[in-house]
Tab-separated table of C-alpha atoms in Angstrom:
chain	number	residue	atom	x	y	z
A	1	MET	CA	8.170	49.374	-130.436
A	2	ARG	CA	6.439	49.539	-127.125
A	3	ALA	CA	10.207	48.961	-125.361
A	4	ALA	CA	11.690	51.130	-126.997
A	5	LEU	CA	9.883	53.961	-126.356
A	6	THR	CA	9.558	52.989	-122.866
A	7	ALA	CA	13.296	52.892	-122.918
A	8	SER	CA	13.773	56.078	-124.567
A	9	PHE	CA	11.578	58.543	-122.576
A	10	ALA	CA	13.831	56.995	-118.956
A	11	LEU	CA	16.818	58.005	-120.231
A	12	SER	CA	15.975	61.214	-120.870
A	13	THR	CA	13.305	61.789	-117.562
A	14	ALA	CA	16.041	59.485	-115.359
A	15	ALA	CA	13.254	56.572	-114.643
A	16	LEU	CA	10.199	56.578	-116.053
A	17	GLY	CA	7.958	53.825	-114.710
A	18	VAL	CA	10.598	54.437	-111.531
A	19	ALA	CA	9.969	57.542	-110.586
A	20	LEU	CA	8.957	59.881	-113.757
A	21	PHE	CA	8.434	63.375	-111.633
A	22	SER	CA	10.878	63.081	-108.508
A	23	ALA	CA	14.037	65.372	-110.282
A	24	ARG	CA	12.046	68.737	-108.085
A	25	PRO	CA	13.614	71.331	-109.560
A	26	ALA	CA	14.356	74.544	-107.143
A	27	PRO	CA	12.031	77.251	-108.392
A	28	ALA	CA	13.705	79.893	-110.545
A	29	HIS	CA	11.285	82.373	-109.166
A	30	GLY	CA	9.561	83.125	-106.144
A	31	GLY	CA	8.761	80.727	-103.068
A	32	ARG	CA	7.435	76.750	-103.863
A	33	GLU	CA	3.225	77.686	-102.687
A	34	HIS	CA	1.844	77.238	-105.882
A	35	VAL	CA	-0.355	76.308	-107.950
A	36	HIS	CA	-2.007	75.040	-113.414
A	37	GLY	CA	-4.538	74.213	-115.336
A	38	PRO	CA	-3.861	74.568	-117.977
A	39	HIS	CA	-3.139	75.103	-120.690
A	40	GLY	CA	-4.388	76.702	-122.399
A	41	HIS	CA	-3.013	78.968	-123.564
A	42	THR	CA	-2.701	81.365	-123.999
A	43	HIS	CA	-1.019	83.954	-123.069
A	44	GLY	CA	0.569	80.435	-121.947
A	45	ALA	CA	-2.371	79.448	-120.764
A	46	HIS	CA	-4.776	81.538	-120.882
A	47	GLY	CA	-8.121	79.543	-121.259
A	48	HIS	CA	-8.845	75.672	-121.289
A	49	ALA	CA	-12.267	73.604	-121.274
A	50	HIS	CA	-12.124	69.954	-120.924
A	51	GLY	CA	-12.510	67.942	-124.544
A	52	ALA	CA	-12.078	71.336	-126.823
A	53	PRO	CA	-8.540	71.714	-127.663
A	54	GLY	CA	-6.542	74.994	-127.963
A	55	HIS	CA	-6.209	76.949	-124.880
A	56	ALA	CA	-4.279	80.354	-125.056
A	57	HIS	CA	-3.667	84.094	-125.131
A	58	ALA	CA	-0.930	83.561	-126.429
A	59	GLY	CA	0.415	80.144	-126.710
A	60	GLY	CA	-1.100	77.273	-126.009
A	61	VAL	CA	-0.744	74.766	-123.068
A	62	PRO	CA	-2.757	70.992	-123.177
A	63	GLU	CA	-6.170	70.746	-122.491
A	64	LEU	CA	-6.411	68.854	-119.551
A	65	ALA	CA	-8.755	65.944	-121.192
A	66	ALA	CA	-6.639	65.802	-124.360
A	67	HIS	CA	-6.678	62.618	-125.363
A	68	ALA	CA	-8.452	60.916	-122.728
A	69	ASP	CA	-11.508	61.929	-124.538
A	70	LEU	CA	-14.434	62.359	-121.632
A	71	ARG	CA	-16.901	60.570	-124.251
A	72	LEU	CA	-14.883	57.410	-124.204
A	73	LEU	CA	-14.501	58.155	-120.274
A	74	ALA	CA	-18.207	57.817	-119.904
A	75	LEU	CA	-18.828	55.079	-122.393
A	76	PRO	CA	-19.139	51.722	-120.455
A	77	ALA	CA	-15.792	49.996	-120.432
A	78	PRO	CA	-15.429	46.619	-121.986
A	79	GLY	CA	-15.466	43.790	-118.897
A	80	ALA	CA	-16.197	46.278	-116.472
A	81	ASP	CA	-18.042	45.940	-113.731
A	82	SER	CA	-21.252	48.331	-113.170
A	83	ASP	CA	-19.059	50.000	-110.201
A	84	GLN	CA	-15.895	50.710	-112.220
A	85	ASN	CA	-18.843	52.027	-115.208
A	86	THR	CA	-20.256	54.172	-112.923
A	87	THR	CA	-17.662	55.532	-111.788
A	88	ARG	CA	-16.327	56.892	-115.186
A	89	GLN	CA	-19.662	58.654	-116.113
A	90	ALA	CA	-19.514	60.477	-112.714
A	91	VAL	CA	-16.300	61.354	-113.343
A	92	ALA	CA	-16.321	62.916	-116.945
A	93	GLU	CA	-19.507	64.632	-115.604
A	94	ALA	CA	-18.041	66.457	-112.781
A	95	LEU	CA	-14.640	67.618	-115.656
A	96	VAL	CA	-17.401	68.486	-118.063
A	97	ASP	CA	-18.469	70.915	-114.994
A	98	HIS	CA	-14.981	72.005	-113.746
A	99	ASP	CA	-16.038	70.366	-110.230
A	100	PHE	CA	-12.664	69.141	-109.928
A	101	ARG	CA	-13.695	68.259	-106.281
A	102	ARG	CA	-16.311	66.150	-107.484
A	103	ALA	CA	-14.546	64.129	-109.827
A	104	LEU	CA	-11.761	63.249	-107.011
A	105	ALA	CA	-15.149	62.537	-104.997
A	106	ALA	CA	-16.625	60.408	-107.589
A	107	ALA	CA	-13.366	58.083	-108.347
A	108	GLU	CA	-12.234	58.538	-104.771
A	109	ALA	CA	-13.303	54.952	-103.301
A	110	TRP	CA	-12.196	53.433	-106.858
A	111	VAL	CA	-8.492	54.711	-106.165
A	112	ARG	CA	-8.370	54.246	-102.563
A	113	ALA	CA	-8.750	50.344	-103.141
A	114	GLY	CA	-5.701	50.103	-105.209
A	115	ARG	CA	-8.396	49.165	-108.805
A	116	PHE	CA	-6.417	50.123	-111.898
A	117	ASP	CA	-8.331	51.987	-114.689
A	118	PRO	CA	-6.115	54.537	-116.633
A	119	TRP	CA	-9.005	56.199	-118.031
A	120	THR	CA	-10.157	56.584	-114.489
A	121	LEU	CA	-6.449	57.514	-112.728
A	122	MET	CA	-5.801	59.870	-115.760
A	123	ALA	CA	-8.656	61.939	-114.891
A	124	VAL	CA	-8.129	61.853	-111.380
A	125	SER	CA	-4.746	63.444	-112.469
A	126	ASP	CA	-6.643	65.779	-114.085
A	127	ALA	CA	-8.514	67.286	-111.195
A	128	HIS	CA	-5.857	67.345	-108.944
A	129	LEU	CA	-4.030	69.617	-111.698
A	130	GLU	CA	-6.716	72.141	-111.785
A	131	LEU	CA	-6.721	72.172	-108.124
A	132	GLY	CA	-3.169	73.089	-108.344
A	133	GLU	CA	-2.259	69.443	-105.983
A	134	LEU	CA	1.113	68.917	-107.992
A	135	ASP	CA	2.467	65.908	-106.708
A	136	ALA	CA	-0.983	64.389	-106.243
A	137	ALA	CA	-1.308	65.138	-109.958
A	138	GLU	CA	2.318	63.222	-110.607
A	139	THR	CA	1.757	60.038	-108.190
A	140	THR	CA	-1.549	59.648	-109.825
A	141	LEU	CA	-0.042	59.543	-113.621
A	142	GLN	CA	2.860	57.663	-112.565
A	143	ARG	CA	0.237	54.470	-111.200
A	144	VAL	CA	-0.664	54.662	-114.796
A	145	LEU	CA	3.186	54.784	-116.268
A	146	ASP	CA	4.096	52.349	-114.577
A	147	VAL	CA	1.887	49.657	-115.451
A	148	LYS	CA	0.795	51.056	-119.143
A	149	PRO	CA	2.665	54.096	-120.343
A	150	THR	CA	0.728	55.439	-123.841
A	151	ALA	CA	0.046	58.631	-125.639
A	152	PRO	CA	-2.642	60.010	-123.377
A	153	THR	CA	0.038	58.626	-120.937
A	154	TYR	CA	3.204	60.540	-122.514
A	155	PHE	CA	1.166	63.809	-123.427
A	156	ARG	CA	0.140	64.014	-119.311
A	157	ALA	CA	3.687	63.751	-118.281
A	158	ALA	CA	4.736	66.314	-120.482
A	159	TYR	CA	2.245	69.194	-119.379
A	160	LEU	CA	3.387	67.885	-116.233
A	161	LEU	CA	7.619	67.861	-117.079
A	162	HIS	CA	6.598	72.037	-118.470
A	163	LEU	CA	4.972	72.942	-115.295
A	164	ARG	CA	7.955	72.258	-113.354
A	165	GLY	CA	10.204	73.698	-115.553
A	166	ARG	CA	12.157	70.949	-117.641
A	167	ASP	CA	10.815	71.480	-121.207
A	168	ALA	CA	13.478	69.477	-122.422
A	169	ASP	CA	11.718	66.435	-120.685
A	170	ALA	CA	8.436	67.398	-122.096
A	171	ILE	CA	9.672	67.632	-125.335
A	172	SER	CA	10.711	64.476	-125.563
A	173	ALA	CA	7.603	62.758	-123.914
A	174	LEU	CA	5.456	64.722	-126.723
A	175	GLU	CA	7.602	63.401	-129.404
A	176	LEU	CA	6.580	59.624	-127.504
A	177	ALA	CA	3.081	60.832	-128.032
A	178	VAL	CA	3.250	61.053	-131.550
A	179	GLU	CA	5.499	58.208	-132.520
A	180	SER	CA	3.058	56.066	-130.608
A	181	THR	CA	-0.680	57.470	-131.643
A	182	PRO	CA	-1.562	55.458	-134.396
A	183	ARG	CA	-1.437	57.565	-138.119
A	184	GLN	CA	-5.220	57.696	-138.389
A	185	ALA	CA	-6.071	59.345	-135.393
A	186	ILE	CA	-5.313	62.577	-137.154
A	187	ARG	CA	-6.577	64.946	-134.277
A	188	GLU	CA	-5.135	62.689	-131.180
A	189	ARG	CA	-2.142	63.860	-133.980
A	190	ALA	CA	-2.401	67.328	-134.330
A	191	TRP	CA	-3.400	67.860	-131.414
A	192	THR	CA	-0.233	66.551	-129.909
A	193	LEU	CA	2.167	67.954	-132.931
A	194	THR	CA	0.223	71.668	-131.539
A	195	GLU	CA	1.569	71.259	-128.377
A	196	LEU	CA	5.050	70.123	-128.678
A	197	GLY	CA	5.661	73.166	-131.380
A	198	ASP	CA	3.729	75.331	-128.047
A	199	VAL	CA	6.584	73.867	-125.781
A	200	GLN	CA	9.537	73.831	-128.290
A	201	ARG	CA	8.154	77.797	-128.668
A	202	PHE	CA	8.162	78.122	-124.875
A	203	ALA	CA	11.526	76.936	-124.752
A	204	GLY	CA	12.666	79.494	-127.232
A	205	GLU	CA	13.438	76.736	-130.045
A	206	LEU	CA	11.223	79.159	-132.466
A	207	ALA	CA	12.494	77.184	-135.885
A	208	ALA	CA	11.684	73.860	-133.904
A	209	ALA	CA	8.074	74.849	-132.808
A	210	GLU	CA	7.104	76.168	-136.689
A	211	ALA	CA	8.152	72.507	-137.726
A	212	SER	CA	6.107	70.943	-135.346
A	213	TYR	CA	2.828	73.442	-136.154
A	214	ARG	CA	3.302	72.311	-140.141
A	215	ARG	CA	3.630	68.967	-139.206
A	216	ALA	CA	0.179	69.570	-137.810
A	217	LEU	CA	-1.274	71.149	-140.692
A	218	SER	CA	-0.281	68.499	-143.361
A	219	GLU	CA	-1.925	65.493	-141.242
A	220	ASN	CA	-5.134	67.805	-140.086
A	221	PRO	CA	-5.569	70.896	-142.626
A	222	ARG	CA	-8.563	71.505	-140.447
A	223	TRP	CA	-6.817	72.384	-136.778
A	224	SER	CA	-6.862	75.593	-135.822
A	225	GLY	CA	-4.309	75.292	-133.293
A	226	ALA	CA	-1.485	74.989	-135.148
A	227	ARG	CA	-2.443	78.099	-137.243
A	228	VAL	CA	-2.359	79.993	-133.856
A	229	GLY	CA	1.755	78.730	-132.957
A	230	LEU	CA	2.325	79.864	-136.598
A	231	ALA	CA	0.906	82.854	-135.930
A	232	ARG	CA	2.573	83.706	-132.431
A	233	CYS	CA	5.842	82.098	-134.775
A	234	ALA	CA	5.287	84.887	-136.663
A	235	ARG	CA	4.796	87.825	-134.387
A	236	ALA	CA	8.309	86.134	-133.107
A	237	ARG	CA	9.491	87.532	-136.079
A	238	GLY	CA	7.892	90.456	-136.218
A	239	GLU	CA	5.679	89.434	-139.334
A	240	LEU	CA	2.765	91.186	-137.297
A	241	SER	CA	0.653	91.372	-141.083
A	242	LEU	CA	1.361	87.471	-141.716
A	243	ALA	CA	0.374	86.726	-138.025
A	244	ALA	CA	-3.061	88.858	-137.872
A	245	GLU	CA	-3.910	87.227	-141.337
A	246	LEU	CA	-3.079	83.389	-139.508
A	247	LEU	CA	-5.499	84.742	-136.295
A	248	ARG	CA	-7.909	85.694	-138.591
A	249	GLU	CA	-8.055	82.172	-140.073
A	250	ALA	CA	-8.094	80.280	-136.861
A	251	GLU	CA	-10.915	79.729	-134.550
A	252	ALA	CA	-12.269	82.626	-133.076
A	253	LYS	CA	-11.754	82.709	-129.053
A	254	PRO	CA	-11.855	85.359	-126.345
A	255	SER	CA	-7.977	84.558	-126.175
A	256	THR	CA	-6.933	84.625	-130.386
A	257	LEU	CA	-9.338	87.330	-131.268
A	258	SER	CA	-8.182	89.455	-128.281
A	259	GLU	CA	-4.355	88.800	-129.373
A	260	LEU	CA	-6.291	89.683	-133.075
A	261	ALA	CA	-6.727	93.519	-131.758
A	262	LEU	CA	-3.570	93.790	-129.914
A	263	LEU	CA	-2.105	92.967	-133.472
A	264	GLU	CA	-4.443	94.982	-135.387
A	265	ARG	CA	-3.247	98.333	-133.124
A	266	ALA	CA	-0.372	97.704	-134.127
A	267	LEU	CA	-0.864	97.767	-137.209
A	268	ASP	CA	-2.880	101.134	-137.084
A	269	GLN	CA	-5.593	99.948	-137.732
A	270	PRO	CA	-7.844	101.000	-134.885
A	271	GLN	CA	-11.487	100.805	-135.640
A	272	ARG	CA	-10.685	96.937	-136.901
A	273	ALA	CA	-9.164	96.482	-133.728
A	274	GLN	CA	-12.302	97.882	-131.820
A	275	ARG	CA	-14.411	95.501	-133.711
A	276	THR	CA	-12.401	92.530	-132.817
A	277	LEU	CA	-11.746	93.677	-129.312
A	278	GLN	CA	-15.488	93.645	-129.387
A	279	GLU	CA	-15.921	90.227	-130.417
A	280	ALA	CA	-13.701	88.865	-127.821
A	281	LEU	CA	-15.952	90.621	-125.210
A	282	ALA	CA	-19.004	88.917	-126.309
A	283	LEU	CA	-17.376	85.276	-126.703
A	284	GLY	CA	-15.948	85.770	-123.646
A	285	ARG	CA	-18.858	85.991	-121.522
A	286	SER	CA	-21.146	84.340	-123.363
A	287	ASP	CA	-19.871	80.955	-121.611
A	288	ASP	CA	-18.511	81.200	-117.969
A	289	HIS	CA	-16.127	78.389	-119.442
A	290	TYR	CA	-14.535	81.544	-120.918
A	291	ALA	CA	-13.383	83.401	-117.425
A	292	ARG	CA	-9.474	83.331	-117.480
A	293	MET	CA	-9.358	84.123	-121.521
A	294	LEU	CA	-11.798	87.080	-120.710
A	295	ALA	CA	-9.597	87.870	-117.655
A	296	HIS	CA	-7.120	88.699	-119.194
A	297	ALA	CA	-8.564	90.265	-122.332
A	298	LEU	CA	-10.010	92.852	-119.880
A	299	ALA	CA	-6.336	92.791	-118.974
A	300	ASP	CA	-4.358	93.143	-122.369
A	301	HIS	CA	-6.664	95.856	-122.827
A	302	GLY	CA	-6.611	97.797	-120.309
A	303	VAL	CA	-10.759	98.068	-120.087
A	304	ASP	CA	-13.155	96.772	-117.267
A	305	THR	CA	-10.160	96.077	-114.817
A	306	ALA	CA	-11.717	95.353	-111.683
A	307	GLU	CA	-14.065	93.174	-113.556
A	308	ALA	CA	-11.162	91.097	-114.667
A	309	VAL	CA	-10.121	90.727	-111.023
A	310	ALA	CA	-13.107	89.121	-110.715
A	311	LEU	CA	-13.912	86.586	-112.641
A	312	ALA	CA	-9.791	85.806	-112.352
A	313	ARG	CA	-10.491	85.816	-107.984
A	314	HIS	CA	-13.886	84.012	-109.086
A	315	GLU	CA	-11.787	80.888	-111.112
A	316	LEU	CA	-9.209	80.951	-108.474
A	317	ILE	CA	-11.650	79.152	-106.426
A	318	VAL	CA	-12.607	76.695	-109.309
A	319	ARG	CA	-9.251	76.213	-110.223
A	320	PRO	CA	-6.655	77.378	-108.094
A	321	ASN	CA	-3.783	76.438	-110.578
A	322	ALA	CA	-0.571	78.569	-112.053
A	323	HIS	CA	-2.834	79.699	-114.938
A	324	THR	CA	-5.113	80.924	-113.091
A	325	TRP	CA	-3.182	82.654	-110.450
A	326	ASP	CA	-1.183	84.544	-114.126
A	327	ALA	CA	-4.397	85.640	-114.669
A	328	LEU	CA	-4.956	86.796	-111.383
A	329	ALA	CA	-1.284	88.596	-110.932
A	330	HIS	CA	-1.640	89.824	-114.619
A	331	ALA	CA	-5.796	91.485	-113.889
A	332	LEU	CA	-4.175	93.031	-110.818
A	333	TRP	CA	-1.667	94.833	-112.626
A	334	ALA	CA	-4.313	96.218	-115.430
A	335	ASP	CA	-5.962	97.385	-112.055
A	336	GLY	CA	-2.825	99.193	-110.991
A	337	GLN	CA	-2.904	96.277	-107.534
A	338	SER	CA	1.020	95.719	-108.486
A	339	ALA	CA	1.565	94.442	-104.484
A	340	ALA	CA	-1.063	92.359	-104.528
A	341	ALA	CA	-0.269	91.220	-108.493
A	342	LEU	CA	3.254	90.787	-107.365
A	343	SER	CA	1.987	87.864	-104.994
A	344	ALA	CA	0.077	86.473	-107.351
A	345	ALA	CA	2.583	86.085	-109.638
A	346	ARG	CA	5.284	84.322	-107.598
A	347	ARG	CA	2.524	81.710	-107.081
A	348	ALA	CA	2.258	81.605	-110.756
A	349	LEU	CA	5.731	80.765	-111.085
A	350	SER	CA	6.198	78.577	-108.011
A	351	TRP	CA	6.246	75.317	-109.282
A	352	GLY	CA	9.210	76.451	-111.690
A	353	THR	CA	7.889	76.562	-114.768
A	354	GLN	CA	9.501	78.800	-117.499
A	355	GLU	CA	6.587	79.870	-119.512
A	356	PRO	CA	7.140	83.353	-121.491
A	357	GLU	CA	3.766	84.693	-120.744
A	358	LEU	CA	4.090	83.850	-117.318
A	359	LEU	CA	7.327	85.723	-116.722
A	360	PHE	CA	6.563	88.446	-118.852
A	361	HIS	CA	3.213	89.198	-116.156
A	362	ALA	CA	5.487	88.512	-113.091
A	363	GLY	CA	7.966	91.410	-114.872
A	364	LEU	CA	5.445	94.073	-115.180
A	365	ALA	CA	3.717	93.617	-111.105
A	366	ALA	CA	7.600	93.401	-110.032
A	367	ALA	CA	8.540	97.097	-112.481
A	368	ALA	CA	4.744	98.238	-110.867
A	369	SER	CA	6.144	97.140	-107.650
A	370	GLY	CA	9.531	98.644	-107.597
A	371	GLU	CA	11.613	95.554	-107.695
A	372	ARG	CA	13.418	96.510	-111.007
A	373	GLU	CA	15.918	93.967	-111.032
A	374	GLN	CA	13.938	91.378	-110.679
A	375	ALA	CA	11.753	92.876	-113.428
A	376	ARG	CA	14.468	92.655	-115.288
A	377	ALA	CA	15.178	88.770	-114.428
A	378	TRP	CA	12.261	88.089	-115.553
A	379	LEU	CA	11.043	90.075	-118.559
A	380	SER	CA	14.456	89.604	-120.155
A	381	GLU	CA	13.849	85.852	-120.103
A	382	ALA	CA	10.854	86.529	-121.794
A	383	TYR	CA	12.051	87.980	-123.973
A	384	ARG	CA	14.654	85.629	-124.342
A	385	ARG	CA	11.730	82.600	-125.270
A	386	ASP	CA	9.359	84.798	-127.263
A	387	PRO	CA	10.571	87.695	-128.580
A	388	GLY	CA	7.066	88.340	-129.921
A	389	LEU	CA	6.649	89.715	-126.753
A	390	THR	CA	8.325	93.009	-126.553
A	391	TRP	CA	5.336	93.628	-129.226
A	392	HIS	CA	2.612	94.048	-126.535
A	393	PRO	CA	1.367	97.368	-126.005
A	394	GLN	CA	2.124	96.613	-122.118
A	395	ALA	CA	6.084	95.563	-123.208
A	396	LEU	CA	8.524	97.264	-120.927
A	397	ALA	CA	12.042	98.142	-122.424
A	398	LEU	CA	14.741	96.642	-120.149
A	399	ASP	CA	16.858	99.500	-120.533
A	400	THR	CA	14.201	101.572	-118.558
A	401	LEU	CA	14.651	99.139	-115.882
């Protein structure tokens, strides 16, 4: 079975175990500078917290600790020596603290010596990704794929492929991750199926995305992320009441509450929307790990936009990745700093990702900067992939550009 899975993945990505990440698409929008993090969400990834599923503002991307459970990483490894176990624990603690440079430093001697520990290497790949070092993240993960491809490595490969704009390959990788995750691992299967739905939705495959979310709920009825995904599918069909109902059933996060408040305003429920927004902001300010979600919430609702910019800039110091650049672009646009917003948006898109919400924010920034042709290109692609974005109060009609 493992050989069949490996062969299947090789066919769709052109050489698993040899050069999974060798195909470098030319950036579709903007320059080659970069830089994600996840996922988280969303908005394609409006948030992330190691060890906690979900992310998102209007779409989810994987938490970097997905599958590589940090609690397991911190436990002694069977047959490992004390140095390996000390390294595992130090890396895990650094990732939990969002101190990604410390995580790399903790693993440096181990990696430099060429010693093989898949969990440590996956965590190192995660840290590189959060720091916007995509090439290093890919190279590190490839080492694991070359020797021991498993569900966690396929899961991570999918996210890296998605960030390169290779969504078809990302979908294939996530399908492999689902196939190679044991049936009894209902949390991991629901998580992976939800991420599969997210990438399918980002690619504009709405029916396939809904099927993946429903499958996730059939295997784990309590999985909140799948309800959020179904809500975004309902929004894409214009079923705003159903979308709001599904978000109310989901786990409360600043991102989902902010999105719910937008829907409630669209449904002519202003008082309810205001209460929901205040709940979102209070929750966002309760934990520094919610900084990116909070920045998006403030920008989405046009309140305290200077705070949104400050939050995103501070987060950029810690996690200079594509989704943090996107948060900064959104905040700067909301704060009226259109030129700076456009520059940040180009950085967010520079890996090649076609994630709809990143394109949406880039389109808003381009329009505000007077680059109407570029704005029309980005926004039309965002709306094609996610028609739900046309319901956003900040959406611009293409015929006005």
